[in-house]
Coordinates of C-alpha atoms in Angstrom, one line a residue:
M14 CA 97.8 86.9 92.0
N15 CA 96.1 89.2 89.5
D16 CA 96.5 88.5 85.7
S17 CA 96.0 91.4 83.2
S18 CA 94.8 88.9 80.5
N19 CA 91.6 88.4 82.5
H20 CA 90.8 92.1 82.7
S21 CA 90.1 95.0 80.3
K22 CA 92.5 97.9 80.2
D23 CA 90.1 100.0 82.3
E24 CA 89.7 97.2 84.9
V25 CA 93.4 96.9 85.2
Q26 CA 93.8 100.6 85.8
N27 CA 91.1 100.5 88.5
I28 CA 92.9 97.7 90.2
I29 CA 96.2 99.6 90.1
K30 CA 94.5 102.8 91.4
Q31 CA 93.1 100.9 94.3
K32 CA 96.6 99.6 95.1
I33 CA 98.0 103.1 95.0
K34 CA 95.3 104.2 97.3
N35 CA 96.2 101.3 99.7
N36 CA 99.8 102.4 99.6
T37 CA 98.8 106.0 100.4
K38 CA 96.1 105.5 103.1
F39 CA 97.2 102.3 104.9
L40 CA 98.8 104.0 107.9
D41 CA 95.9 106.4 108.4
E42 CA 93.6 103.5 108.6
I43 CA 95.8 101.4 110.9
N44 CA 96.3 104.4 113.2
Q45 CA 92.6 105.1 113.4
Y46 CA 91.8 101.4 114.1
L47 CA 94.3 101.4 117.0
H48 CA 93.1 104.8 118.2
N49 CA 89.5 103.5 118.3
Q50 CA 90.7 100.8 120.7
G51 CA 92.2 103.4 123.1
I52 CA 95.8 102.5 122.4
E53 CA 98.2 105.3 123.0
I54 CA 100.6 106.6 120.3
V55 CA 103.9 104.9 121.4
K56 CA 102.2 101.6 121.8
R57 CA 100.6 101.9 118.3
Y58 CA 104.1 102.4 116.9
E59 CA 105.4 99.4 118.7
I60 CA 102.6 97.2 117.6
V61 CA 102.9 98.2 113.9
T62 CA 106.7 97.9 113.9
N63 CA 106.6 94.5 115.6
V64 CA 104.2 93.2 113.0
L65 CA 106.5 94.7 110.2
L66 CA 109.6 93.1 111.7
E67 CA 107.7 89.8 112.2
R68 CA 108.2 90.0 116.0
D69 CA 105.8 88.7 118.7
A70 CA 103.3 91.5 119.4
T71 CA 100.9 89.5 121.6
S72 CA 102.1 91.2 124.8
L73 CA 101.0 94.5 123.2
T74 CA 97.6 93.6 121.8
C75 CA 95.2 90.8 120.9
N76 CA 95.6 88.3 118.0
E77 CA 92.6 89.8 116.3
T78 CA 94.2 93.2 116.1
I79 CA 97.5 91.7 114.9
E80 CA 95.8 89.8 112.1
W81 CA 93.9 92.9 111.1
I82 CA 97.1 94.9 110.8
K83 CA 98.8 92.0 108.9
N84 CA 96.0 91.9 106.4
K85 CA 96.1 95.7 105.9
L86 CA 99.9 95.6 105.4
S87 CA 99.5 92.7 102.9
L88 CA 97.6 95.0 100.6
V89 CA 100.5 97.5 100.4
T90 CA 102.8 96.9 97.4
I91 CA 105.7 99.3 98.3
E92 CA 109.0 98.0 99.5
K93 CA 109.2 97.0 103.2
N94 CA 112.0 99.5 104.2
E95 CA 109.9 102.3 102.6
I96 CA 106.9 101.2 104.7
Y97 CA 109.0 101.2 107.8
Q98 CA 110.3 104.8 107.2
I99 CA 106.7 105.9 106.6
V100 CA 105.7 104.4 109.9
F101 CA 108.5 106.0 111.8
M102 CA 107.9 109.5 110.3
F103 CA 104.1 109.2 111.0
F104 CA 104.3 108.1 114.6
G105 CA 107.5 110.0 115.4
N106 CA 106.0 113.3 114.4
R107 CA 103.1 112.7 116.8
H108 CA 105.2 111.2 119.7
F109 CA 107.9 113.8 119.7
K110 CA 105.6 116.6 118.7
K111 CA 108.3 117.7 116.2
Q112 CA 108.4 117.8 112.4
L113 CA 110.8 115.0 111.4
D114 CA 111.1 116.0 107.8
Q115 CA 114.3 117.9 108.5
F116 CA 116.0 114.5 109.3
Y117 CA 114.5 112.8 106.3
T118 CA 116.6 110.9 103.7
P119 CA 114.7 109.4 100.8
M120 CA 114.6 105.6 101.4
S121 CA 115.5 104.8 97.8
I122 CA 118.9 106.5 98.4
C123 CA 119.3 104.6 101.7
N124 CA 118.5 101.4 99.8
F125 CA 121.0 102.2 97.1
I126 CA 123.9 102.7 99.5
N127 CA 123.0 99.7 101.7
T128 CA 122.9 97.3 98.7
L129 CA 126.6 98.0 98.2
L130 CA 127.6 97.2 101.8
I131 CA 128.9 93.7 102.6
P132 CA 126.9 92.4 105.7
G133 CA 128.7 91.7 109.0
K134 CA 131.2 94.6 108.7
K135 CA 131.7 97.7 110.8
A136 CA 129.9 100.8 109.7
I137 CA 129.6 104.3 111.2
D138 CA 127.5 107.4 110.5
P139 CA 129.1 110.3 112.4
A140 CA 126.3 112.7 111.7
C141 CA 123.5 110.2 111.9
G142 CA 120.4 112.3 112.7
T143 CA 117.7 109.6 112.9
G144 CA 120.1 107.1 111.4
D145 CA 118.2 106.5 108.1
L146 CA 121.3 105.8 106.1
L147 CA 122.3 102.7 108.1
N148 CA 118.9 101.6 109.4
Q149 CA 118.8 98.6 107.1
Y150 CA 122.4 97.5 107.4
M151 CA 123.0 94.0 109.0
G152 CA 126.4 94.6 110.6
N153 CA 128.2 96.3 113.5
I154 CA 126.7 99.8 113.4
T155 CA 127.8 102.9 115.3
L156 CA 125.5 106.0 115.1
V157 CA 126.8 109.3 116.4
D158 CA 125.2 112.7 116.7
K159 CA 125.9 115.8 118.9
S160 CA 122.2 116.4 119.5
D161 CA 120.8 114.5 122.5
S162 CA 117.2 115.2 121.5
V163 CA 117.8 113.8 118.0
L164 CA 119.3 110.7 119.5
E165 CA 116.2 110.2 121.5
M166 CA 114.4 109.8 118.2
T167 CA 117.1 107.6 116.8
K168 CA 116.6 105.2 119.8
F169 CA 112.9 105.2 119.1
I170 CA 113.5 103.4 115.8
K171 CA 113.3 99.6 115.8
R172 CA 115.9 98.0 113.6
N173 CA 116.5 94.5 112.1
G174 CA 120.0 94.7 113.5
T175 CA 121.5 96.4 116.5
A176 CA 123.3 99.7 116.7
K177 CA 125.6 101.5 119.2
I178 CA 124.2 105.0 119.6
E179 CA 126.5 107.6 120.9
H180 CA 126.0 111.2 122.0
K181 CA 129.2 112.9 120.9
D182 CA 130.5 115.9 119.0
S183 CA 132.0 113.9 116.1
L184 CA 134.4 116.6 114.8
K185 CA 136.0 116.8 118.3
D186 CA 135.5 113.4 119.9
L187 CA 135.9 110.6 117.3
F188 CA 139.7 110.6 116.8
D189 CA 140.0 107.4 118.9
Y190 CA 137.9 105.7 116.2
E191 CA 140.3 106.5 113.4
K192 CA 141.0 103.6 110.9
Q193 CA 138.4 101.3 112.6
F194 CA 135.6 101.1 110.1
D195 CA 134.9 99.3 106.9
Y196 CA 132.3 101.8 105.9
C197 CA 131.4 105.4 106.8
V198 CA 128.1 106.7 105.5
M199 CA 127.1 110.3 106.0
N200 CA 124.8 113.2 105.0
P201 CA 126.5 115.8 107.1
P202 CA 125.3 119.3 107.8
F203 CA 126.6 121.7 105.1
G204 CA 126.5 125.3 104.0
T205 CA 128.6 128.4 104.2
K206 CA 126.8 129.4 107.5
T207 CA 127.2 125.9 109.1
I208 CA 130.8 126.4 110.4
E209 CA 133.2 125.3 113.0
T210 CA 135.1 128.1 114.8
N211 CA 136.8 126.1 117.6
I212 CA 140.5 126.6 116.8
A213 CA 141.5 123.5 118.8
V214 CA 139.2 121.4 116.6
L215 CA 140.1 123.2 113.4
N216 CA 143.8 122.5 113.9
K217 CA 143.2 118.8 114.0
Y218 CA 142.1 118.8 110.4
E219 CA 144.0 119.3 107.2
L220 CA 141.1 121.4 105.9
G221 CA 140.9 123.4 109.1
K222 CA 144.5 123.9 110.2
G223 CA 145.5 127.6 110.5
K224 CA 142.0 128.8 109.9
E225 CA 139.6 130.8 112.0
K226 CA 136.6 129.0 110.6
Q227 CA 135.7 126.2 108.2
E228 CA 132.5 124.7 106.8
I229 CA 131.4 121.7 108.9
G230 CA 130.6 119.7 105.8
L231 CA 134.2 119.8 104.5
L232 CA 135.5 118.7 107.9
F233 CA 133.1 115.8 108.0
V234 CA 134.3 114.5 104.7
E235 CA 137.9 114.6 106.0
L236 CA 136.8 112.9 109.3
G237 CA 134.9 110.2 107.4
L238 CA 138.0 109.3 105.4
R239 CA 140.1 109.2 108.6
L240 CA 137.6 106.8 110.2
L241 CA 138.2 104.2 107.5
N242 CA 140.5 101.2 107.8
K243 CA 142.5 100.0 104.8
N244 CA 140.1 99.6 101.8
G245 CA 137.3 101.1 103.8
I246 CA 134.8 103.1 101.8
L247 CA 133.1 106.5 102.5
F248 CA 129.7 107.3 101.1
A249 CA 129.2 111.0 101.5
I250 CA 126.1 113.0 100.4
V251 CA 127.6 116.5 99.7
P252 CA 126.4 119.7 97.9
N253 CA 127.5 119.9 94.3
G254 CA 129.4 123.1 95.2
Y255 CA 132.0 120.8 96.9
L256 CA 132.5 119.2 93.5
G257 CA 132.8 122.2 91.3
N258 CA 133.4 125.4 93.1
T259 CA 136.9 126.8 92.4
K260 CA 137.5 128.5 95.7
G261 CA 140.5 127.3 97.6
D262 CA 139.0 125.2 100.3
Y263 CA 136.8 123.2 97.9
I264 CA 139.7 122.5 95.6
K265 CA 141.8 121.6 98.6
M266 CA 139.2 119.0 99.6
R267 CA 139.2 117.5 96.1
E268 CA 143.0 117.6 96.0
M269 CA 143.1 115.7 99.3
V270 CA 140.8 113.0 97.9
I271 CA 142.8 112.6 94.7
K272 CA 146.2 112.6 96.2
K273 CA 145.5 110.3 99.2
Y274 CA 142.5 108.1 98.3
T275 CA 140.8 106.5 95.4
L276 CA 137.6 108.2 94.1
I277 CA 135.5 105.2 93.1
G278 CA 132.5 107.2 91.9
V279 CA 130.3 110.3 91.9
I280 CA 126.5 109.9 91.6
K281 CA 124.5 113.0 91.0
L282 CA 121.1 113.2 92.7
P283 CA 118.1 115.1 91.4
D284 CA 118.4 118.8 92.2
N285 CA 115.5 118.8 94.7
A286 CA 116.1 115.3 96.2
F287 CA 116.1 116.8 99.7
N288 CA 113.2 119.3 99.3
R289 CA 111.2 117.5 102.1
S290 CA 114.0 118.1 104.6
G291 CA 114.0 121.8 103.8
T292 CA 116.9 122.2 101.4
G293 CA 116.9 122.8 97.7
V294 CA 120.6 122.3 97.5
A295 CA 121.8 120.1 94.5
T296 CA 123.7 117.1 95.9
S297 CA 125.7 114.1 94.8
I298 CA 127.0 110.9 96.5
L299 CA 130.8 110.7 96.7
I300 CA 132.2 107.1 97.0
I301 CA 135.8 107.2 98.1
Q302 CA 138.1 104.3 99.1
N303 CA 140.9 104.4 101.6
N304 CA 143.7 102.9 99.5
K305 CA 146.8 104.3 97.8
P306 CA 145.6 105.8 94.5
R307 CA 147.0 104.6 91.2
K308 CA 148.4 107.0 88.7
E309 CA 145.5 106.3 86.4
Y310 CA 142.1 104.8 87.0
H311 CA 138.5 105.1 85.9
I312 CA 135.9 106.9 88.1
F313 CA 132.3 105.8 87.9
I314 CA 129.6 108.4 87.2
G315 CA 125.8 108.1 87.6
N316 CA 123.1 110.6 86.8
V317 CA 120.0 110.0 88.9
K318 CA 117.0 111.6 87.3
D319 CA 114.2 110.1 89.5
T320 CA 114.5 108.7 93.0
G321 CA 110.9 107.4 93.0
Y322 CA 109.1 110.4 94.7
I323 CA 107.2 113.4 93.6
L324 CA 109.7 115.9 95.0
N325 CA 107.7 119.1 94.7
K326 CA 104.7 117.8 96.7
K327 CA 104.3 117.8 100.5
N328 CA 105.5 114.6 102.1
T329 CA 107.1 113.6 98.7
P330 CA 104.6 110.8 97.8
I331 CA 105.7 107.9 95.8
K332 CA 105.9 108.5 92.0
Y333 CA 104.5 105.8 89.8
K334 CA 105.3 105.3 86.1
I335 CA 102.7 106.4 83.6
N336 CA 103.1 105.4 79.9
N337 CA 102.7 107.6 76.8
E338 CA 99.0 106.7 76.7
G339 CA 98.4 108.0 80.2
Y340 CA 98.0 104.7 81.9
Y341 CA 99.9 103.4 85.0
E342 CA 102.5 100.9 84.2
H343 CA 102.4 97.6 86.2
D344 CA 104.2 94.4 86.8
A345 CA 102.9 90.8 86.2
S346 CA 101.0 91.0 89.5
L347 CA 99.3 94.3 88.5
N348 CA 101.3 96.2 91.1
P349 CA 102.1 99.8 90.1
V350 CA 105.7 100.4 89.1
V351 CA 107.7 103.1 90.9
D352 CA 109.2 105.7 88.6
E353 CA 112.9 105.8 89.4
N354 CA 116.2 105.1 87.7
L355 CA 118.3 104.5 90.8
S356 CA 118.0 100.7 90.2
N357 CA 119.5 101.2 86.7
I358 CA 122.4 103.2 88.2
Q359 CA 122.8 100.4 90.8
K360 CA 123.1 97.7 88.0
S361 CA 125.7 99.9 86.2
L362 CA 127.7 100.3 89.4
Y363 CA 127.6 96.6 90.0
K364 CA 129.0 96.1 86.5
F365 CA 131.7 98.7 87.2
V366 CA 132.7 97.2 90.5
E367 CA 132.9 93.7 89.0
K368 CA 134.9 94.8 86.0
K369 CA 137.3 97.0 87.9
K370 CA 137.7 94.4 90.7
I371 CA 137.0 96.9 93.5
H372 CA 137.4 95.4 96.9
N373 CA 134.9 95.8 99.8
L374 CA 131.8 96.5 97.8
L375 CA 129.0 94.1 97.4
F376 CA 127.8 93.4 93.9
T377 CA 125.6 91.0 91.9
S378 CA 127.0 89.8 88.6
I379 CA 124.9 91.4 85.8
L380 CA 124.5 88.8 83.0
S381 CA 122.7 91.2 80.6
K382 CA 124.6 93.8 78.7
C383 CA 124.7 96.7 81.1
K384 CA 126.6 99.9 80.2
Y385 CA 128.1 102.4 82.6
E386 CA 129.7 105.8 82.3
S387 CA 133.1 106.7 83.7
F388 CA 135.9 109.1 83.2
K389 CA 139.7 108.8 83.7
K390 CA 141.5 110.5 86.5
S391 CA 143.7 112.1 84.0
E392 CA 140.7 114.0 82.6
L393 CA 140.5 116.2 85.7
D394 CA 141.8 119.7 85.1
A395 CA 143.8 121.9 87.4
N396 CA 140.6 122.7 89.4
L397 CA 139.9 119.0 89.9
I398 CA 136.2 119.3 89.0
F399 CA 134.2 116.3 90.3
D400 CA 130.8 117.5 89.0
I401 CA 129.7 114.8 86.6
K402 CA 128.0 116.9 84.0
R403 CA 131.2 117.6 82.1
Y404 CA 132.1 113.9 82.0
L405 CA 128.8 112.5 80.8
D406 CA 128.8 111.0 77.3
T407 CA 126.4 113.7 76.0
F408 CA 128.9 116.5 76.7
K409 CA 132.0 114.6 75.8
K410 CA 130.7 113.5 72.4
T411 CA 129.5 117.0 71.6
V412 CA 132.9 118.5 72.5
K413 CA 134.8 115.8 70.7
T414 CA 132.9 116.4 67.5
L415 CA 133.3 120.2 67.7
K416 CA 136.9 120.2 68.7
K417 CA 138.0 118.7 65.3
K418 CA 137.0 121.7 63.2
C419 CA 135.7 124.4 65.6
K420 CA 137.1 127.2 67.7
T421 CA 136.0 128.4 71.1
I422 CA 134.1 131.7 71.7
N423 CA 137.3 133.1 73.2
E424 CA 138.9 133.2 69.7
Y425 CA 136.2 135.4 68.4
C426 CA 136.4 137.9 71.2
D427 CA 138.1 141.2 71.9
N428 CA 139.9 139.9 75.0
N429 CA 141.2 143.4 75.9
A430 CA 137.7 144.7 76.5
N431 CA 137.0 146.2 79.9
F432 CA 133.4 146.3 81.2
K433 CA 134.0 147.6 84.7
F434 CA 132.5 151.0 85.7
T435 CA 132.5 153.4 88.6
K436 CA 129.0 154.6 89.6
K437 CA 128.5 158.4 89.0
S438 CA 125.7 160.8 89.3
G439 CA 122.8 160.6 86.8
E440 CA 120.5 157.9 85.5
Y441 CA 121.4 154.4 84.4
A442 CA 119.7 152.0 82.0
Y443 CA 119.9 148.6 83.7
I444 CA 119.5 145.1 82.1
D445 CA 119.0 142.1 84.3
I446 CA 117.6 138.6 83.5
K447 CA 114.0 139.8 83.7
S448 CA 114.8 142.5 81.2
V449 CA 115.7 140.0 78.5
N450 CA 113.1 138.1 76.4
T451 CA 115.6 136.2 74.2
P452 CA 116.9 137.7 71.9
L453 CA 115.3 141.1 72.8
Y454 CA 115.9 143.3 75.8
K455 CA 114.2 146.3 77.5
P456 CA 116.3 148.1 80.2
N457 CA 114.8 149.7 83.3
I458 CA 115.8 153.2 84.3
Y459 CA 117.3 153.9 87.7
P460 CA 118.9 157.0 89.4
N461 CA 122.4 156.2 90.5
V462 CA 121.3 156.0 94.2
T463 CA 118.9 153.1 93.7
L464 CA 120.8 151.2 91.0
P465 CA 120.8 147.6 92.1
G466 CA 124.0 146.2 93.6
R467 CA 124.2 143.5 91.0
A468 CA 124.8 146.1 88.3
R469 CA 128.3 145.1 87.4
Y470 CA 129.2 145.8 83.7
M471 CA 129.1 148.8 81.4
V472 CA 128.2 147.7 77.9
S473 CA 128.0 149.2 74.4
K474 CA 126.7 148.4 70.9
N475 CA 127.3 144.8 69.7
D476 CA 128.2 143.4 73.1
I477 CA 126.6 140.0 73.6
L478 CA 125.0 139.1 77.0
I479 CA 124.7 135.4 77.9
S480 CA 123.1 134.2 81.2
K481 CA 125.3 132.2 83.5
L482 CA 122.7 130.2 85.5
K483 CA 121.6 126.7 85.0
G484 CA 118.3 126.3 83.3
K485 CA 116.8 128.4 80.6
I486 CA 119.5 130.3 78.8
S487 CA 118.8 134.0 78.2
F488 CA 120.9 136.0 75.7
T489 CA 120.7 139.2 73.7
I490 CA 122.8 141.7 71.8
I491 CA 123.1 145.3 72.6
T492 CA 121.8 147.1 69.5
E493 CA 122.2 150.8 70.5
N494 CA 124.8 153.3 71.5
R495 CA 123.6 154.5 74.8
E496 CA 125.3 156.1 77.7
N497 CA 125.3 154.5 81.2
L498 CA 123.9 151.2 79.9
V499 CA 124.8 148.6 82.5
V500 CA 124.0 144.9 83.1
S501 CA 123.8 142.6 86.1
N502 CA 126.4 140.0 87.1
G503 CA 124.0 137.3 86.1
F504 CA 125.3 137.7 82.6
S505 CA 128.7 137.0 81.0
V506 CA 129.5 139.9 78.6
I507 CA 131.3 139.2 75.4
R508 CA 132.6 141.8 73.0
P509 CA 133.2 140.3 69.5
K510 CA 136.4 141.4 67.8
D511 CA 134.5 142.2 64.5
K512 CA 131.2 142.0 62.7
K513 CA 131.8 138.5 61.3
S514 CA 132.6 137.2 64.8
L515 CA 129.4 138.8 66.1
V516 CA 127.3 136.9 63.6
I517 CA 129.1 133.6 64.3
I518 CA 128.7 133.8 68.0
F519 CA 125.1 135.0 67.8
A520 CA 124.1 132.1 65.4
N521 CA 125.6 129.5 67.7
L522 CA 123.6 130.7 70.7
F523 CA 120.5 129.0 69.2
T524 CA 122.2 125.6 68.8
E525 CA 121.7 122.4 70.8
A526 CA 125.5 122.1 71.0
F527 CA 125.8 125.4 72.8
K528 CA 123.1 124.5 75.2
I529 CA 124.7 121.1 76.0
Q530 CA 128.1 122.7 76.7
H531 CA 126.6 125.6 78.8
Q532 CA 124.4 123.3 81.0
S533 CA 127.2 120.7 81.4
M534 CA 129.7 123.2 82.8
V535 CA 127.6 124.9 85.4
T536 CA 128.8 124.3 89.0
G537 CA 127.4 125.1 92.5
S538 CA 124.9 123.9 95.0
I539 CA 121.9 126.2 94.9
M540 CA 122.5 128.7 92.1
E541 CA 124.5 126.5 89.7
T542 CA 126.4 128.9 87.3
L543 CA 129.2 129.2 84.8
S544 CA 132.3 131.4 85.0
D545 CA 133.1 133.9 82.3
D546 CA 136.0 131.7 81.3
D547 CA 133.8 128.6 81.0
I548 CA 131.5 130.5 78.5
K549 CA 134.5 131.6 76.5
N550 CA 135.7 128.0 76.3
I551 CA 132.5 126.8 74.6
Y552 CA 133.1 125.5 71.1
I553 CA 131.1 127.0 68.2
K554 CA 130.8 126.4 64.5
E555 CA 132.0 128.9 62.0
D556 CA 130.1 127.4 59.1
I557 CA 126.8 129.2 59.5
D558 CA 124.3 130.9 57.3
H559 CA 125.7 134.4 57.5
D560 CA 122.9 136.1 55.4
K561 CA 120.2 134.5 57.5
Y562 CA 121.6 135.6 60.9
E563 CA 122.6 139.1 59.6
T564 CA 118.9 139.5 58.6
I565 CA 117.8 138.4 62.0
L566 CA 120.2 140.8 63.7
S567 CA 118.8 143.7 61.7
S568 CA 115.3 142.7 62.7
I569 CA 116.3 142.6 66.4
T570 CA 117.8 146.0 66.1
I571 CA 114.5 147.4 64.8
L572 CA 112.5 145.6 67.4
N573 CA 114.7 146.6 70.3
R574 CA 114.5 150.2 69.2
E575 CA 110.7 150.0 69.1
L576 CA 110.5 148.4 72.6
I577 CA 112.7 151.1 74.1
T578 CA 110.7 153.9 72.3
L579 CA 107.5 152.5 73.6
G580 CA 109.1 152.7 77.1

């Protein structure tokens, strides 16, 4: 065991860097060692996994090789399940001659879910892929997928426990399994182009009945709930669009959950958590229990900011904590510390489960003071938004403070304003997000035949443009009377009812309170955005420095005029 007291700061960092190198390179070195002995790829995988699982490997290779591998693995400081997934991805890619990243689920997310499952119960993943989500579970596991080639990879995995692996079309063939499982865990295929069109299948689902097509992901959520026995629990990784989109089918899914089941929690994952598997979709974990919902109850929310991986790099290497001085953080044994907050969310959820006496979830009593965030079922509005951003304390406290003495943007607007236009011959001055350098703008000129399809609103002097997308907020004020001035649908257009209202709205666009509300109310999976109504429902302060912002507006008017003149 290393002791930092016996080393200088630089020596400690060198020890940690060597351990990180061991964590990164161990499998390349093991593979090369076995390759040099002429051992073929599948046998290499079997040797390494047997050593990892502490099984007898003497029928596969000699004791000297086994001991060499054990020694090499002993230098690795990352968690054992993580090592196992790295081994499978490495050898699986080579054995199947197929890129397995598309089936990848970050192990920290798998660990998080598995720590909540009581051992020895029945669990199913009806869209299992390679079965990552349940690979650690010690219970009666059923893994189902409609792809025979994928299941060949699933069978390739060596597990601590055993699993029944079935080749079936889950949406069509699992009705005999209804009400049989304590847990259903899934990361189903989703997207508006991933659809079911078989009418016979659709008519078996509440979310598909009477339709010609339906998103497969929505149907899987319903299937997962139907597979649960009483008090059974579904863990579903779903796109955030399912939680916040206000189109009929998404609301209907949320309505089904709220009316028939208990929504235990919603845990938001980082926006690019599944980059490695080829999707940039923002996702969350829904935790839903099959029991009769009470009229009022609390719903747990968690905001995962780091899963422990560098998500924008190839193969998503492990991310290690670095302190403010630029040094790697370490534990008492000088092992590098993984940069993640899932373990904190886990402790918060344990506390919530214990306090709310939720059945069928495993928890460890947390003796230390551990806070959690939740919201009441009664806080859901008519659209039943599950997206957690508008229920986090940061947003709720901001709105609570402003509500006492402030009005919404809507109350400063001319709500009879009409921005629609019909394209006619001639030239148009067009403003899109790229045309705005907050708070200035510089339109591009287009003949009517090449005017972009996103041109949606005709605007005039003193109209305010506010971007709808999550991220950097762009805004500007139209400072000129100009014919055929149009803007893209990436903006919400607001027409103040008078000059005083213009200054008040403009001043608030610079505030942190506006930014918090704007970013907390965006919904969607890939392009998270606000509706026009959401923007108008943002609270703003009337008590501003009018002289200051009138001066700024006058300066912007001059600058915009110069920009446009310069062409």
